[in-house]
Amino acid sequence: PSSLKIILEPETTIVGKSISSFLPSLGNLLEKIPLKEFGSEEITIQETTYNVSISPVYNWRRRLISRVINLRDITYLKLIEEDLMQLSNHLEARVIDRTKKLKNANTALKKEITERKKIEKQLNESLTDKTILLGEIHHRVKNNLQIIVSLLKLQKKYIKDKVMMEIFNTAISRIQSIAIIHAKRYKSEYIAHTNLP
């Protein structure tokens, strides 16, 4: 019978002996579970793992007369369970590793964003400073050109020679042209390119 395959003893040598004498692990389990109770546990016999279920057997008078011991070979299931556990541990380790890498990448990205914001702030401050400086330069150049034109106009009043008068008028005209171009460049959206009429 199949029970003899588990016991690995000839039938003649086990008759009349207690289970504990040839299957100590099963005997220990039987002692642990009270007679009138159901029980289930895993044990290993000869490198084979069994799920042992123990059930009391009663007669028609409700008296305990025996116990049924059912052994189910679950060695293959235990191997699968171990493989699944190893796979689960491997996947868990990969998830932890990936999470750590993502966390590091996120930290680096936050640092980069902070650096970019800092640089952007510095650029905006620099642009504001340059805009103020450019405005100041424009006003100074404009004022200087106006002073030169005013001085030339004042000087022109004392000129009697027509040739010299023409030279002064040309110079005043040219300086006024420079002032107009300068004003257009200052007001232009693109300082590098200015459309002239």
mmCIF file with all atom_site columns, C-alpha atoms in Angstrom:
data_model
loop_
_atom_site.group_PDB
_atom_site.id
_atom_site.type_symbol
_atom_site.label_atom_id
_atom_site.label_alt_id
_atom_site.label_comp_id
_atom_site.label_asym_id
_atom_site.label_entity_id
_atom_site.label_seq_id
_atom_site.pdbx_PDB_ins_code
_atom_site.Cartn_x
_atom_site.Cartn_y
_atom_site.Cartn_z
_atom_site.occupancy
_atom_site.B_iso_or_equiv
_atom_site.pdbx_formal_charge
_atom_site.auth_seq_id
_atom_site.auth_comp_id
_atom_site.auth_asym_id
_atom_site.auth_atom_id
_atom_site.pdbx_PDB_model_num
ATOM 1   C CA . PRO A 1 1   ? 0.000   0.000   0.000   1.00 0.00 ? 1   PRO A CA 1
ATOM 2   C CA . SER A 1 2   ? 0.931   3.652   -0.358  1.00 0.00 ? 2   SER A CA 1
ATOM 3   C CA . SER A 1 3   ? 1.510   4.017   3.405   1.00 0.00 ? 3   SER A CA 1
ATOM 4   C CA . LEU A 1 4   ? 4.338   1.489   3.231   1.00 0.00 ? 4   LEU A CA 1
ATOM 5   C CA . LYS A 1 5   ? 6.060   3.642   0.591   1.00 0.00 ? 5   LYS A CA 1
ATOM 6   C CA . ILE A 1 6   ? 6.127   6.449   3.150   1.00 0.00 ? 6   ILE A CA 1
ATOM 7   C CA . ILE A 1 7   ? 7.272   4.245   6.028   1.00 0.00 ? 7   ILE A CA 1
ATOM 8   C CA . LEU A 1 8   ? 9.962   2.440   4.003   1.00 0.00 ? 8   LEU A CA 1
ATOM 9   C CA . GLU A 1 9   ? 9.704   -0.569  6.335   1.00 0.00 ? 9   GLU A CA 1
ATOM 10  C CA . PRO A 1 10  ? 8.343   -4.065  5.597   1.00 0.00 ? 10  PRO A CA 1
ATOM 11  C CA . GLU A 1 11  ? 4.829   -4.593  6.882   1.00 0.00 ? 11  GLU A CA 1
ATOM 12  C CA . THR A 1 12  ? 5.960   -7.396  9.185   1.00 0.00 ? 12  THR A CA 1
ATOM 13  C CA . THR A 1 13  ? 8.376   -5.155  11.086  1.00 0.00 ? 13  THR A CA 1
ATOM 14  C CA . ILE A 1 14  ? 5.833   -2.438  11.942  1.00 0.00 ? 14  ILE A CA 1
ATOM 15  C CA . VAL A 1 15  ? 2.792   -4.465  12.983  1.00 0.00 ? 15  VAL A CA 1
ATOM 16  C CA . GLY A 1 16  ? 2.066   -3.932  16.665  1.00 0.00 ? 16  GLY A CA 1
ATOM 17  C CA . LYS A 1 17  ? 4.501   -1.052  17.047  1.00 0.00 ? 17  LYS A CA 1
ATOM 18  C CA . SER A 1 18  ? 3.595   2.568   17.774  1.00 0.00 ? 18  SER A CA 1
ATOM 19  C CA . ILE A 1 19  ? 3.914   5.086   14.952  1.00 0.00 ? 19  ILE A CA 1
ATOM 20  C CA . SER A 1 20  ? 6.492   7.000   16.983  1.00 0.00 ? 20  SER A CA 1
ATOM 21  C CA . SER A 1 21  ? 8.936   4.084   16.738  1.00 0.00 ? 21  SER A CA 1
ATOM 22  C CA . PHE A 1 22  ? 9.232   4.202   12.936  1.00 0.00 ? 22  PHE A CA 1
ATOM 23  C CA . LEU A 1 23  ? 7.878   7.725   12.130  1.00 0.00 ? 23  LEU A CA 1
ATOM 24  C CA . PRO A 1 24  ? 8.918   9.968   15.044  1.00 0.00 ? 24  PRO A CA 1
ATOM 25  C CA . SER A 1 25  ? 7.728   13.230  13.427  1.00 0.00 ? 25  SER A CA 1
ATOM 26  C CA . LEU A 1 26  ? 4.226   11.779  12.851  1.00 0.00 ? 26  LEU A CA 1
ATOM 27  C CA . GLY A 1 27  ? 4.180   10.309  16.363  1.00 0.00 ? 27  GLY A CA 1
ATOM 28  C CA . ASN A 1 28  ? 5.069   13.708  17.845  1.00 0.00 ? 28  ASN A CA 1
ATOM 29  C CA . LEU A 1 29  ? 2.246   15.292  15.874  1.00 0.00 ? 29  LEU A CA 1
ATOM 30  C CA . LEU A 1 30  ? -0.277  12.697  17.113  1.00 0.00 ? 30  LEU A CA 1
ATOM 31  C CA . GLU A 1 31  ? 0.768   13.377  20.700  1.00 0.00 ? 31  GLU A CA 1
ATOM 32  C CA . LYS A 1 32  ? 0.446   17.110  20.191  1.00 0.00 ? 32  LYS A CA 1
ATOM 33  C CA . ILE A 1 33  ? -3.139  16.986  18.837  1.00 0.00 ? 33  ILE A CA 1
ATOM 34  C CA . PRO A 1 34  ? -5.727  15.828  21.410  1.00 0.00 ? 34  PRO A CA 1
ATOM 35  C CA . LEU A 1 35  ? -7.648  12.637  20.520  1.00 0.00 ? 35  LEU A CA 1
ATOM 36  C CA . LYS A 1 36  ? -11.048 14.251  19.998  1.00 0.00 ? 36  LYS A CA 1
ATOM 37  C CA . GLU A 1 37  ? -9.792  17.193  17.929  1.00 0.00 ? 37  GLU A CA 1
ATOM 38  C CA . PHE A 1 38  ? -9.117  17.745  14.258  1.00 0.00 ? 38  PHE A CA 1
ATOM 39  C CA . GLY A 1 39  ? -5.635  18.863  13.351  1.00 0.00 ? 39  GLY A CA 1
ATOM 40  C CA . SER A 1 40  ? -3.487  19.704  10.379  1.00 0.00 ? 40  SER A CA 1
ATOM 41  C CA . GLU A 1 41  ? 0.230   20.325  10.073  1.00 0.00 ? 41  GLU A CA 1
ATOM 42  C CA . GLU A 1 42  ? 3.192   19.888  7.753   1.00 0.00 ? 42  GLU A CA 1
ATOM 43  C CA . ILE A 1 43  ? 5.902   17.342  8.487   1.00 0.00 ? 43  ILE A CA 1
ATOM 44  C CA . THR A 1 44  ? 8.926   16.017  6.605   1.00 0.00 ? 44  THR A CA 1
ATOM 45  C CA . ILE A 1 45  ? 9.592   12.286  6.276   1.00 0.00 ? 45  ILE A CA 1
ATOM 46  C CA . GLN A 1 46  ? 12.569  11.012  4.282   1.00 0.00 ? 46  GLN A CA 1
ATOM 47  C CA . GLU A 1 47  ? 13.047  14.426  2.547   1.00 0.00 ? 47  GLU A CA 1
ATOM 48  C CA . THR A 1 48  ? 9.411   14.455  1.468   1.00 0.00 ? 48  THR A CA 1
ATOM 49  C CA . THR A 1 49  ? 7.050   17.095  2.862   1.00 0.00 ? 49  THR A CA 1
ATOM 50  C CA . TYR A 1 50  ? 3.507   16.040  3.735   1.00 0.00 ? 50  TYR A CA 1
ATOM 51  C CA . ASN A 1 51  ? 0.417   17.890  4.797   1.00 0.00 ? 51  ASN A CA 1
ATOM 52  C CA . VAL A 1 52  ? -0.949  15.726  7.586   1.00 0.00 ? 52  VAL A CA 1
ATOM 53  C CA . SER A 1 53  ? -4.601  16.031  8.566   1.00 0.00 ? 53  SER A CA 1
ATOM 54  C CA . ILE A 1 54  ? -5.879  14.093  11.566  1.00 0.00 ? 54  ILE A CA 1
ATOM 55  C CA . SER A 1 55  ? -9.593  13.449  12.151  1.00 0.00 ? 55  SER A CA 1
ATOM 56  C CA . PRO A 1 56  ? -11.258 11.584  15.028  1.00 0.00 ? 56  PRO A CA 1
ATOM 57  C CA . VAL A 1 57  ? -13.556 8.676   14.089  1.00 0.00 ? 57  VAL A CA 1
ATOM 58  C CA . TYR A 1 58  ? -16.721 8.049   16.166  1.00 0.00 ? 58  TYR A CA 1
ATOM 59  C CA . ASN A 1 59  ? -19.061 5.024   16.238  1.00 0.00 ? 59  ASN A CA 1
ATOM 60  C CA . TRP A 1 60  ? -22.845 5.245   16.088  1.00 0.00 ? 60  TRP A CA 1
ATOM 61  C CA . ARG A 1 61  ? -22.921 5.832   19.860  1.00 0.00 ? 61  ARG A CA 1
ATOM 62  C CA . ARG A 1 62  ? -20.715 8.925   19.465  1.00 0.00 ? 62  ARG A CA 1
ATOM 63  C CA . ARG A 1 63  ? -17.762 7.208   21.086  1.00 0.00 ? 63  ARG A CA 1
ATOM 64  C CA . LEU A 1 64  ? -14.249 7.799   19.789  1.00 0.00 ? 64  LEU A CA 1
ATOM 65  C CA . ILE A 1 65  ? -13.017 4.575   18.248  1.00 0.00 ? 65  ILE A CA 1
ATOM 66  C CA . SER A 1 66  ? -10.065 5.674   16.092  1.00 0.00 ? 66  SER A CA 1
ATOM 67  C CA . ARG A 1 67  ? -8.353  8.432   14.161  1.00 0.00 ? 67  ARG A CA 1
ATOM 68  C CA . VAL A 1 68  ? -7.863  8.843   10.434  1.00 0.00 ? 68  VAL A CA 1
ATOM 69  C CA . ILE A 1 69  ? -4.484  10.144  9.377   1.00 0.00 ? 69  ILE A CA 1
ATOM 70  C CA . ASN A 1 70  ? -4.315  11.557  5.872   1.00 0.00 ? 70  ASN A CA 1
ATOM 71  C CA . LEU A 1 71  ? -0.904  12.372  4.388   1.00 0.00 ? 71  LEU A CA 1
ATOM 72  C CA . ARG A 1 72  ? -0.736  14.421  1.218   1.00 0.00 ? 72  ARG A CA 1
ATOM 73  C CA . ASP A 1 73  ? 2.634   14.842  -0.528  1.00 0.00 ? 73  ASP A CA 1
ATOM 74  C CA . ILE A 1 74  ? 3.188   18.596  -0.934  1.00 0.00 ? 74  ILE A CA 1
ATOM 75  C CA . THR A 1 75  ? 6.924   18.494  -1.700  1.00 0.00 ? 75  THR A CA 1
ATOM 76  C CA . TYR A 1 76  ? 6.402   19.828  -5.216  1.00 0.00 ? 76  TYR A CA 1
ATOM 77  C CA . LEU A 1 77  ? 4.138   22.591  -3.890  1.00 0.00 ? 77  LEU A CA 1
ATOM 78  C CA . LYS A 1 78  ? 6.774   23.531  -1.300  1.00 0.00 ? 78  LYS A CA 1
ATOM 79  C CA . LEU A 1 79  ? 9.428   23.730  -4.042  1.00 0.00 ? 79  LEU A CA 1
ATOM 80  C CA . ILE A 1 80  ? 7.133   25.976  -6.078  1.00 0.00 ? 80  ILE A CA 1
ATOM 81  C CA . GLU A 1 81  ? 6.478   28.031  -2.952  1.00 0.00 ? 81  GLU A CA 1
ATOM 82  C CA . GLU A 1 82  ? 10.230  28.429  -2.386  1.00 0.00 ? 82  GLU A CA 1
ATOM 83  C CA . ASP A 1 83  ? 10.737  29.421  -6.031  1.00 0.00 ? 83  ASP A CA 1
ATOM 84  C CA . LEU A 1 84  ? 7.924   31.950  -5.733  1.00 0.00 ? 84  LEU A CA 1
ATOM 85  C CA . MET A 1 85  ? 9.434   33.296  -2.509  1.00 0.00 ? 85  MET A CA 1
ATOM 86  C CA . GLN A 1 86  ? 12.834  33.680  -4.171  1.00 0.00 ? 86  GLN A CA 1
ATOM 87  C CA . LEU A 1 87  ? 11.215  35.365  -7.164  1.00 0.00 ? 87  LEU A CA 1
ATOM 88  C CA . SER A 1 88  ? 9.243   37.634  -4.855  1.00 0.00 ? 88  SER A CA 1
ATOM 89  C CA . ASN A 1 89  ? 12.424  38.538  -2.941  1.00 0.00 ? 89  ASN A CA 1
ATOM 90  C CA . HIS A 1 90  ? 14.238  39.197  -6.222  1.00 0.00 ? 90  HIS A CA 1
ATOM 91  C CA . LEU A 1 91  ? 11.399  41.407  -7.469  1.00 0.00 ? 91  LEU A CA 1
ATOM 92  C CA . GLU A 1 92  ? 11.245  43.210  -4.122  1.00 0.00 ? 92  GLU A CA 1
ATOM 93  C CA . ALA A 1 93  ? 14.999  43.877  -4.319  1.00 0.00 ? 93  ALA A CA 1
ATOM 94  C CA . ARG A 1 94  ? 14.582  45.220  -7.870  1.00 0.00 ? 94  ARG A CA 1
ATOM 95  C CA . VAL A 1 95  ? 11.678  47.434  -6.789  1.00 0.00 ? 95  VAL A CA 1
ATOM 96  C CA . ILE A 1 96  ? 13.760  48.785  -3.878  1.00 0.00 ? 96  ILE A CA 1
ATOM 97  C CA . ASP A 1 97  ? 16.705  49.386  -6.223  1.00 0.00 ? 97  ASP A CA 1
ATOM 98  C CA . ARG A 1 98  ? 14.490  51.079  -8.845  1.00 0.00 ? 98  ARG A CA 1
ATOM 99  C CA . THR A 1 99  ? 12.798  53.192  -6.153  1.00 0.00 ? 99  THR A CA 1
ATOM 100 C CA . LYS A 1 100 ? 16.212  54.261  -4.856  1.00 0.00 ? 100 LYS A CA 1
ATOM 101 C CA . LYS A 1 101 ? 17.352  55.191  -8.382  1.00 0.00 ? 101 LYS A CA 1
ATOM 102 C CA . LEU A 1 102 ? 14.121  57.128  -9.001  1.00 0.00 ? 102 LEU A CA 1
ATOM 103 C CA . LYS A 1 103 ? 14.541  58.913  -5.673  1.00 0.00 ? 103 LYS A CA 1
ATOM 104 C CA . ASN A 1 104 ? 18.130  59.851  -6.577  1.00 0.00 ? 104 ASN A CA 1
ATOM 105 C CA . ALA A 1 105 ? 17.015  61.017  -10.038 1.00 0.00 ? 105 ALA A CA 1
ATOM 106 C CA . ASN A 1 106 ? 14.211  63.044  -8.462  1.00 0.00 ? 106 ASN A CA 1
ATOM 107 C CA . THR A 1 107 ? 16.652  64.628  -5.998  1.00 0.00 ? 107 THR A CA 1
ATOM 108 C CA . ALA A 1 108 ? 19.054  65.472  -8.847  1.00 0.00 ? 108 ALA A CA 1
ATOM 109 C CA . LEU A 1 109 ? 16.175  66.922  -10.883 1.00 0.00 ? 109 LEU A CA 1
ATOM 110 C CA . LYS A 1 110 ? 15.020  69.066  -7.960  1.00 0.00 ? 110 LYS A CA 1
ATOM 111 C CA . LYS A 1 111 ? 18.592  70.286  -7.514  1.00 0.00 ? 111 LYS A CA 1
ATOM 112 C CA . GLU A 1 112 ? 18.847  71.097  -11.226 1.00 0.00 ? 112 GLU A CA 1
ATOM 113 C CA . ILE A 1 113 ? 15.496  72.967  -11.142 1.00 0.00 ? 113 ILE A CA 1
ATOM 114 C CA . THR A 1 114 ? 16.702  74.958  -8.108  1.00 0.00 ? 114 THR A CA 1
ATOM 115 C CA . GLU A 1 115 ? 19.958  75.781  -9.923  1.00 0.00 ? 115 GLU A CA 1
ATOM 116 C CA . ARG A 1 116 ? 18.054  76.828  -13.067 1.00 0.00 ? 116 ARG A CA 1
ATOM 117 C CA . LYS A 1 117 ? 15.735  79.060  -11.034 1.00 0.00 ? 117 LYS A CA 1
ATOM 118 C CA . LYS A 1 118 ? 18.765  80.626  -9.359  1.00 0.00 ? 118 LYS A CA 1
ATOM 119 C CA . ILE A 1 119 ? 20.434  81.232  -12.748 1.00 0.00 ? 119 ILE A CA 1
ATOM 120 C CA . GLU A 1 120 ? 17.151  82.576  -14.183 1.00 0.00 ? 120 GLU A CA 1
ATOM 121 C CA . LYS A 1 121 ? 16.859  84.985  -11.245 1.00 0.00 ? 121 LYS A CA 1
ATOM 122 C CA . GLN A 1 122 ? 20.456  86.136  -11.784 1.00 0.00 ? 122 GLN A CA 1
ATOM 123 C CA . LEU A 1 123 ? 19.799  86.607  -15.519 1.00 0.00 ? 123 LEU A CA 1
ATOM 124 C CA . ASN A 1 124 ? 16.636  88.618  -14.802 1.00 0.00 ? 124 ASN A CA 1
ATOM 125 C CA . GLU A 1 125 ? 18.519  90.800  -12.318 1.00 0.00 ? 125 GLU A CA 1
ATOM 126 C CA . SER A 1 126 ? 21.344  91.258  -14.825 1.00 0.00 ? 126 SER A CA 1
ATOM 127 C CA . LEU A 1 127 ? 18.832  92.114  -17.576 1.00 0.00 ? 127 LEU A CA 1
ATOM 128 C CA . THR A 1 128 ? 17.138  94.659  -15.304 1.00 0.00 ? 128 THR A CA 1
ATOM 129 C CA . ASP A 1 129 ? 20.527  96.224  -14.508 1.00 0.00 ? 129 ASP A CA 1
ATOM 130 C CA . LYS A 1 130 ? 21.454  96.358  -18.201 1.00 0.00 ? 130 LYS A CA 1
ATOM 131 C CA . THR A 1 131 ? 18.064  97.834  -19.129 1.00 0.00 ? 131 THR A CA 1
ATOM 132 C CA . ILE A 1 132 ? 18.528  100.575 -16.526 1.00 0.00 ? 132 ILE A CA 1
ATOM 133 C CA . LEU A 1 133 ? 22.102  101.170 -17.722 1.00 0.00 ? 133 LEU A CA 1
ATOM 134 C CA . LEU A 1 134 ? 21.005  101.268 -21.364 1.00 0.00 ? 134 LEU A CA 1
ATOM 135 C CA . GLY A 1 135 ? 18.286  103.804 -20.492 1.00 0.00 ? 135 GLY A CA 1
ATOM 136 C CA . GLU A 1 136 ? 20.830  105.948 -18.650 1.00 0.00 ? 136 GLU A CA 1
ATOM 137 C CA . ILE A 1 137 ? 23.254  105.795 -21.594 1.00 0.00 ? 137 ILE A CA 1
ATOM 138 C CA . HIS A 1 138 ? 20.452  106.708 -24.014 1.00 0.00 ? 138 HIS A CA 1
ATOM 139 C CA . HIS A 1 139 ? 19.446  109.761 -21.991 1.00 0.00 ? 139 HIS A CA 1
ATOM 140 C CA . ARG A 1 140 ? 23.060  110.930 -21.688 1.00 0.00 ? 140 ARG A CA 1
ATOM 141 C CA . VAL A 1 141 ? 23.743  110.501 -25.404 1.00 0.00 ? 141 VAL A CA 1
ATOM 142 C CA . LYS A 1 142 ? 20.438  112.241 -26.261 1.00 0.00 ? 142 LYS A CA 1
ATOM 143 C CA . ASN A 1 143 ? 21.240  115.145 -23.895 1.00 0.00 ? 143 ASN A CA 1
ATOM 144 C CA . ASN A 1 144 ? 24.791  115.453 -25.246 1.00 0.00 ? 144 ASN A CA 1
ATOM 145 C CA . LEU A 1 145 ? 23.555  115.531 -28.847 1.00 0.00 ? 145 LEU A CA 1
ATOM 146 C CA . GLN A 1 146 ? 20.980  118.199 -27.924 1.00 0.00 ? 146 GLN A CA 1
ATOM 147 C CA . ILE A 1 147 ? 23.697  120.257 -26.219 1.00 0.00 ? 147 ILE A CA 1
ATOM 148 C CA . ILE A 1 148 ? 25.911  120.014 -29.319 1.00 0.00 ? 148 ILE A CA 1
ATOM 149 C CA . VAL A 1 149 ? 23.007  121.065 -31.591 1.00 0.00 ? 149 VAL A CA 1
ATOM 150 C CA . SER A 1 150 ? 22.166  123.954 -29.239 1.00 0.00 ? 150 SER A CA 1
ATOM 151 C CA . LEU A 1 151 ? 25.824  125.090 -29.160 1.00 0.00 ? 151 LEU A CA 1
ATOM 152 C CA . LEU A 1 152 ? 26.051  124.932 -32.958 1.00 0.00 ? 152 LEU A CA 1
ATOM 153 C CA . LYS A 1 153 ? 22.818  126.935 -33.312 1.00 0.00 ? 153 LYS A CA 1
ATOM 154 C CA . LEU A 1 154 ? 24.150  129.534 -30.865 1.00 0.00 ? 154 LEU A CA 1
ATOM 155 C CA . GLN A 1 155 ? 27.439  129.752 -32.753 1.00 0.00 ? 155 GLN A CA 1
ATOM 156 C CA . LYS A 1 156 ? 25.579  129.971 -36.091 1.00 0.00 ? 156 LYS A CA 1
ATOM 157 C CA . LYS A 1 157 ? 24.130  133.347 -35.077 1.00 0.00 ? 157 LYS A CA 1
ATOM 158 C CA . TYR A 1 158 ? 27.613  134.879 -35.279 1.00 0.00 ? 158 TYR A CA 1
ATOM 159 C CA . ILE A 1 159 ? 28.427  133.478 -38.738 1.00 0.00 ? 159 ILE A CA 1
ATOM 160 C CA . LYS A 1 160 ? 28.154  135.867 -41.704 1.00 0.00 ? 160 LYS A CA 1
ATOM 161 C CA . ASP A 1 161 ? 29.780  133.685 -44.343 1.00 0.00 ? 161 ASP A CA 1
ATOM 162 C CA . LYS A 1 162 ? 27.249  131.686 -46.402 1.00 0.00 ? 162 LYS A CA 1
ATOM 163 C CA . VAL A 1 163 ? 29.645  128.734 -46.932 1.00 0.00 ? 163 VAL A CA 1
ATOM 164 C CA . MET A 1 164 ? 30.299  128.456 -43.210 1.00 0.00 ? 164 MET A CA 1
ATOM 165 C CA . MET A 1 165 ? 26.556  128.805 -42.535 1.00 0.00 ? 165 MET A CA 1
ATOM 166 C CA . GLU A 1 166 ? 25.895  125.890 -44.913 1.00 0.00 ? 166 GLU A CA 1
ATOM 167 C CA . ILE A 1 167 ? 28.591  123.794 -43.150 1.00 0.00 ? 167 ILE A CA 1
ATOM 168 C CA . PHE A 1 168 ? 26.972  124.549 -39.735 1.00 0.00 ? 168 PHE A CA 1
ATOM 169 C CA . ASN A 1 169 ? 23.496  123.717 -41.064 1.00 0.00 ? 169 ASN A CA 1
ATOM 170 C CA . THR A 1 170 ? 24.798  120.410 -42.501 1.00 0.00 ? 170 THR A CA 1
ATOM 171 C CA . ALA A 1 171 ? 26.523  119.581 -39.202 1.00 0.00 ? 171 ALA A CA 1
ATOM 172 C CA . ILE A 1 172 ? 23.339  120.396 -37.222 1.00 0.00 ? 172 ILE A CA 1
ATOM 173 C CA . SER A 1 173 ? 21.298  118.288 -39.636 1.00 0.00 ? 173 SER A CA 1
ATOM 174 C CA . ARG A 1 174 ? 23.678  115.338 -39.329 1.00 0.00 ? 174 ARG A CA 1
ATOM 175 C CA . ILE A 1 175 ? 23.714  115.488 -35.527 1.00 0.00 ? 175 ILE A CA 1
ATOM 176 C CA . GLN A 1 176 ? 19.897  115.650 -35.473 1.00 0.00 ? 176 GLN A CA 1
ATOM 177 C CA . SER A 1 177 ? 19.847  112.583 -37.809 1.00 0.00 ? 177 SER A CA 1
ATOM 178 C CA . ILE A 1 178 ? 22.160  110.758 -35.394 1.00 0.00 ? 178 ILE A CA 1
ATOM 179 C CA . ALA A 1 179 ? 19.809  111.692 -32.501 1.00 0.00 ? 179 ALA A CA 1
ATOM 180 C CA . ILE A 1 180 ? 16.761  110.373 -34.431 1.00 0.00 ? 180 ILE A CA 1
ATOM 181 C CA . ILE A 1 181 ? 18.552  107.074 -35.264 1.00 0.00 ? 181 ILE A CA 1
ATOM 182 C CA . HIS A 1 182 ? 19.698  106.756 -31.666 1.00 0.00 ? 182 HIS A CA 1
ATOM 183 C CA . ALA A 1 183 ? 16.133  107.332 -30.370 1.00 0.00 ? 183 ALA A CA 1
ATOM 184 C CA . LYS A 1 184 ? 14.705  104.797 -32.841 1.00 0.00 ? 184 LYS A CA 1
ATOM 185 C CA . ARG A 1 185 ? 17.282  102.185 -31.809 1.00 0.00 ? 185 ARG A CA 1
ATOM 186 C CA . TYR A 1 186 ? 16.493  102.757 -28.143 1.00 0.00 ? 186 TYR A CA 1
ATOM 187 C CA . LYS A 1 187 ? 12.738  102.391 -28.698 1.00 0.00 ? 187 LYS A CA 1
ATOM 188 C CA . SER A 1 188 ? 13.168  99.406  -31.060 1.00 0.00 ? 188 SER A CA 1
ATOM 189 C CA . GLU A 1 189 ? 12.260  95.941  -29.771 1.00 0.00 ? 189 GLU A CA 1
ATOM 190 C CA . TYR A 1 190 ? 15.418  94.542  -31.392 1.00 0.00 ? 190 TYR A CA 1
ATOM 191 C CA . ILE A 1 191 ? 18.337  96.872  -30.774 1.00 0.00 ? 191 ILE A CA 1
ATOM 192 C CA . ALA A 1 192 ? 20.535  95.090  -33.330 1.00 0.00 ? 192 ALA A CA 1
ATOM 193 C CA . HIS A 1 193 ? 18.058  95.913  -36.151 1.00 0.00 ? 193 HIS A CA 1
ATOM 194 C CA . THR A 1 194 ? 16.486  99.321  -36.692 1.00 0.00 ? 194 THR A CA 1
ATOM 195 C CA . ASN A 1 195 ? 14.150  100.197 -39.578 1.00 0.00 ? 195 ASN A CA 1
ATOM 196 C CA . LEU A 1 196 ? 14.857  103.668 -40.923 1.00 0.00 ? 196 LEU A CA 1
ATOM 197 C CA . PRO A 1 197 ? 12.261  105.681 -42.938 1.00 0.00 ? 197 PRO A CA 1
#
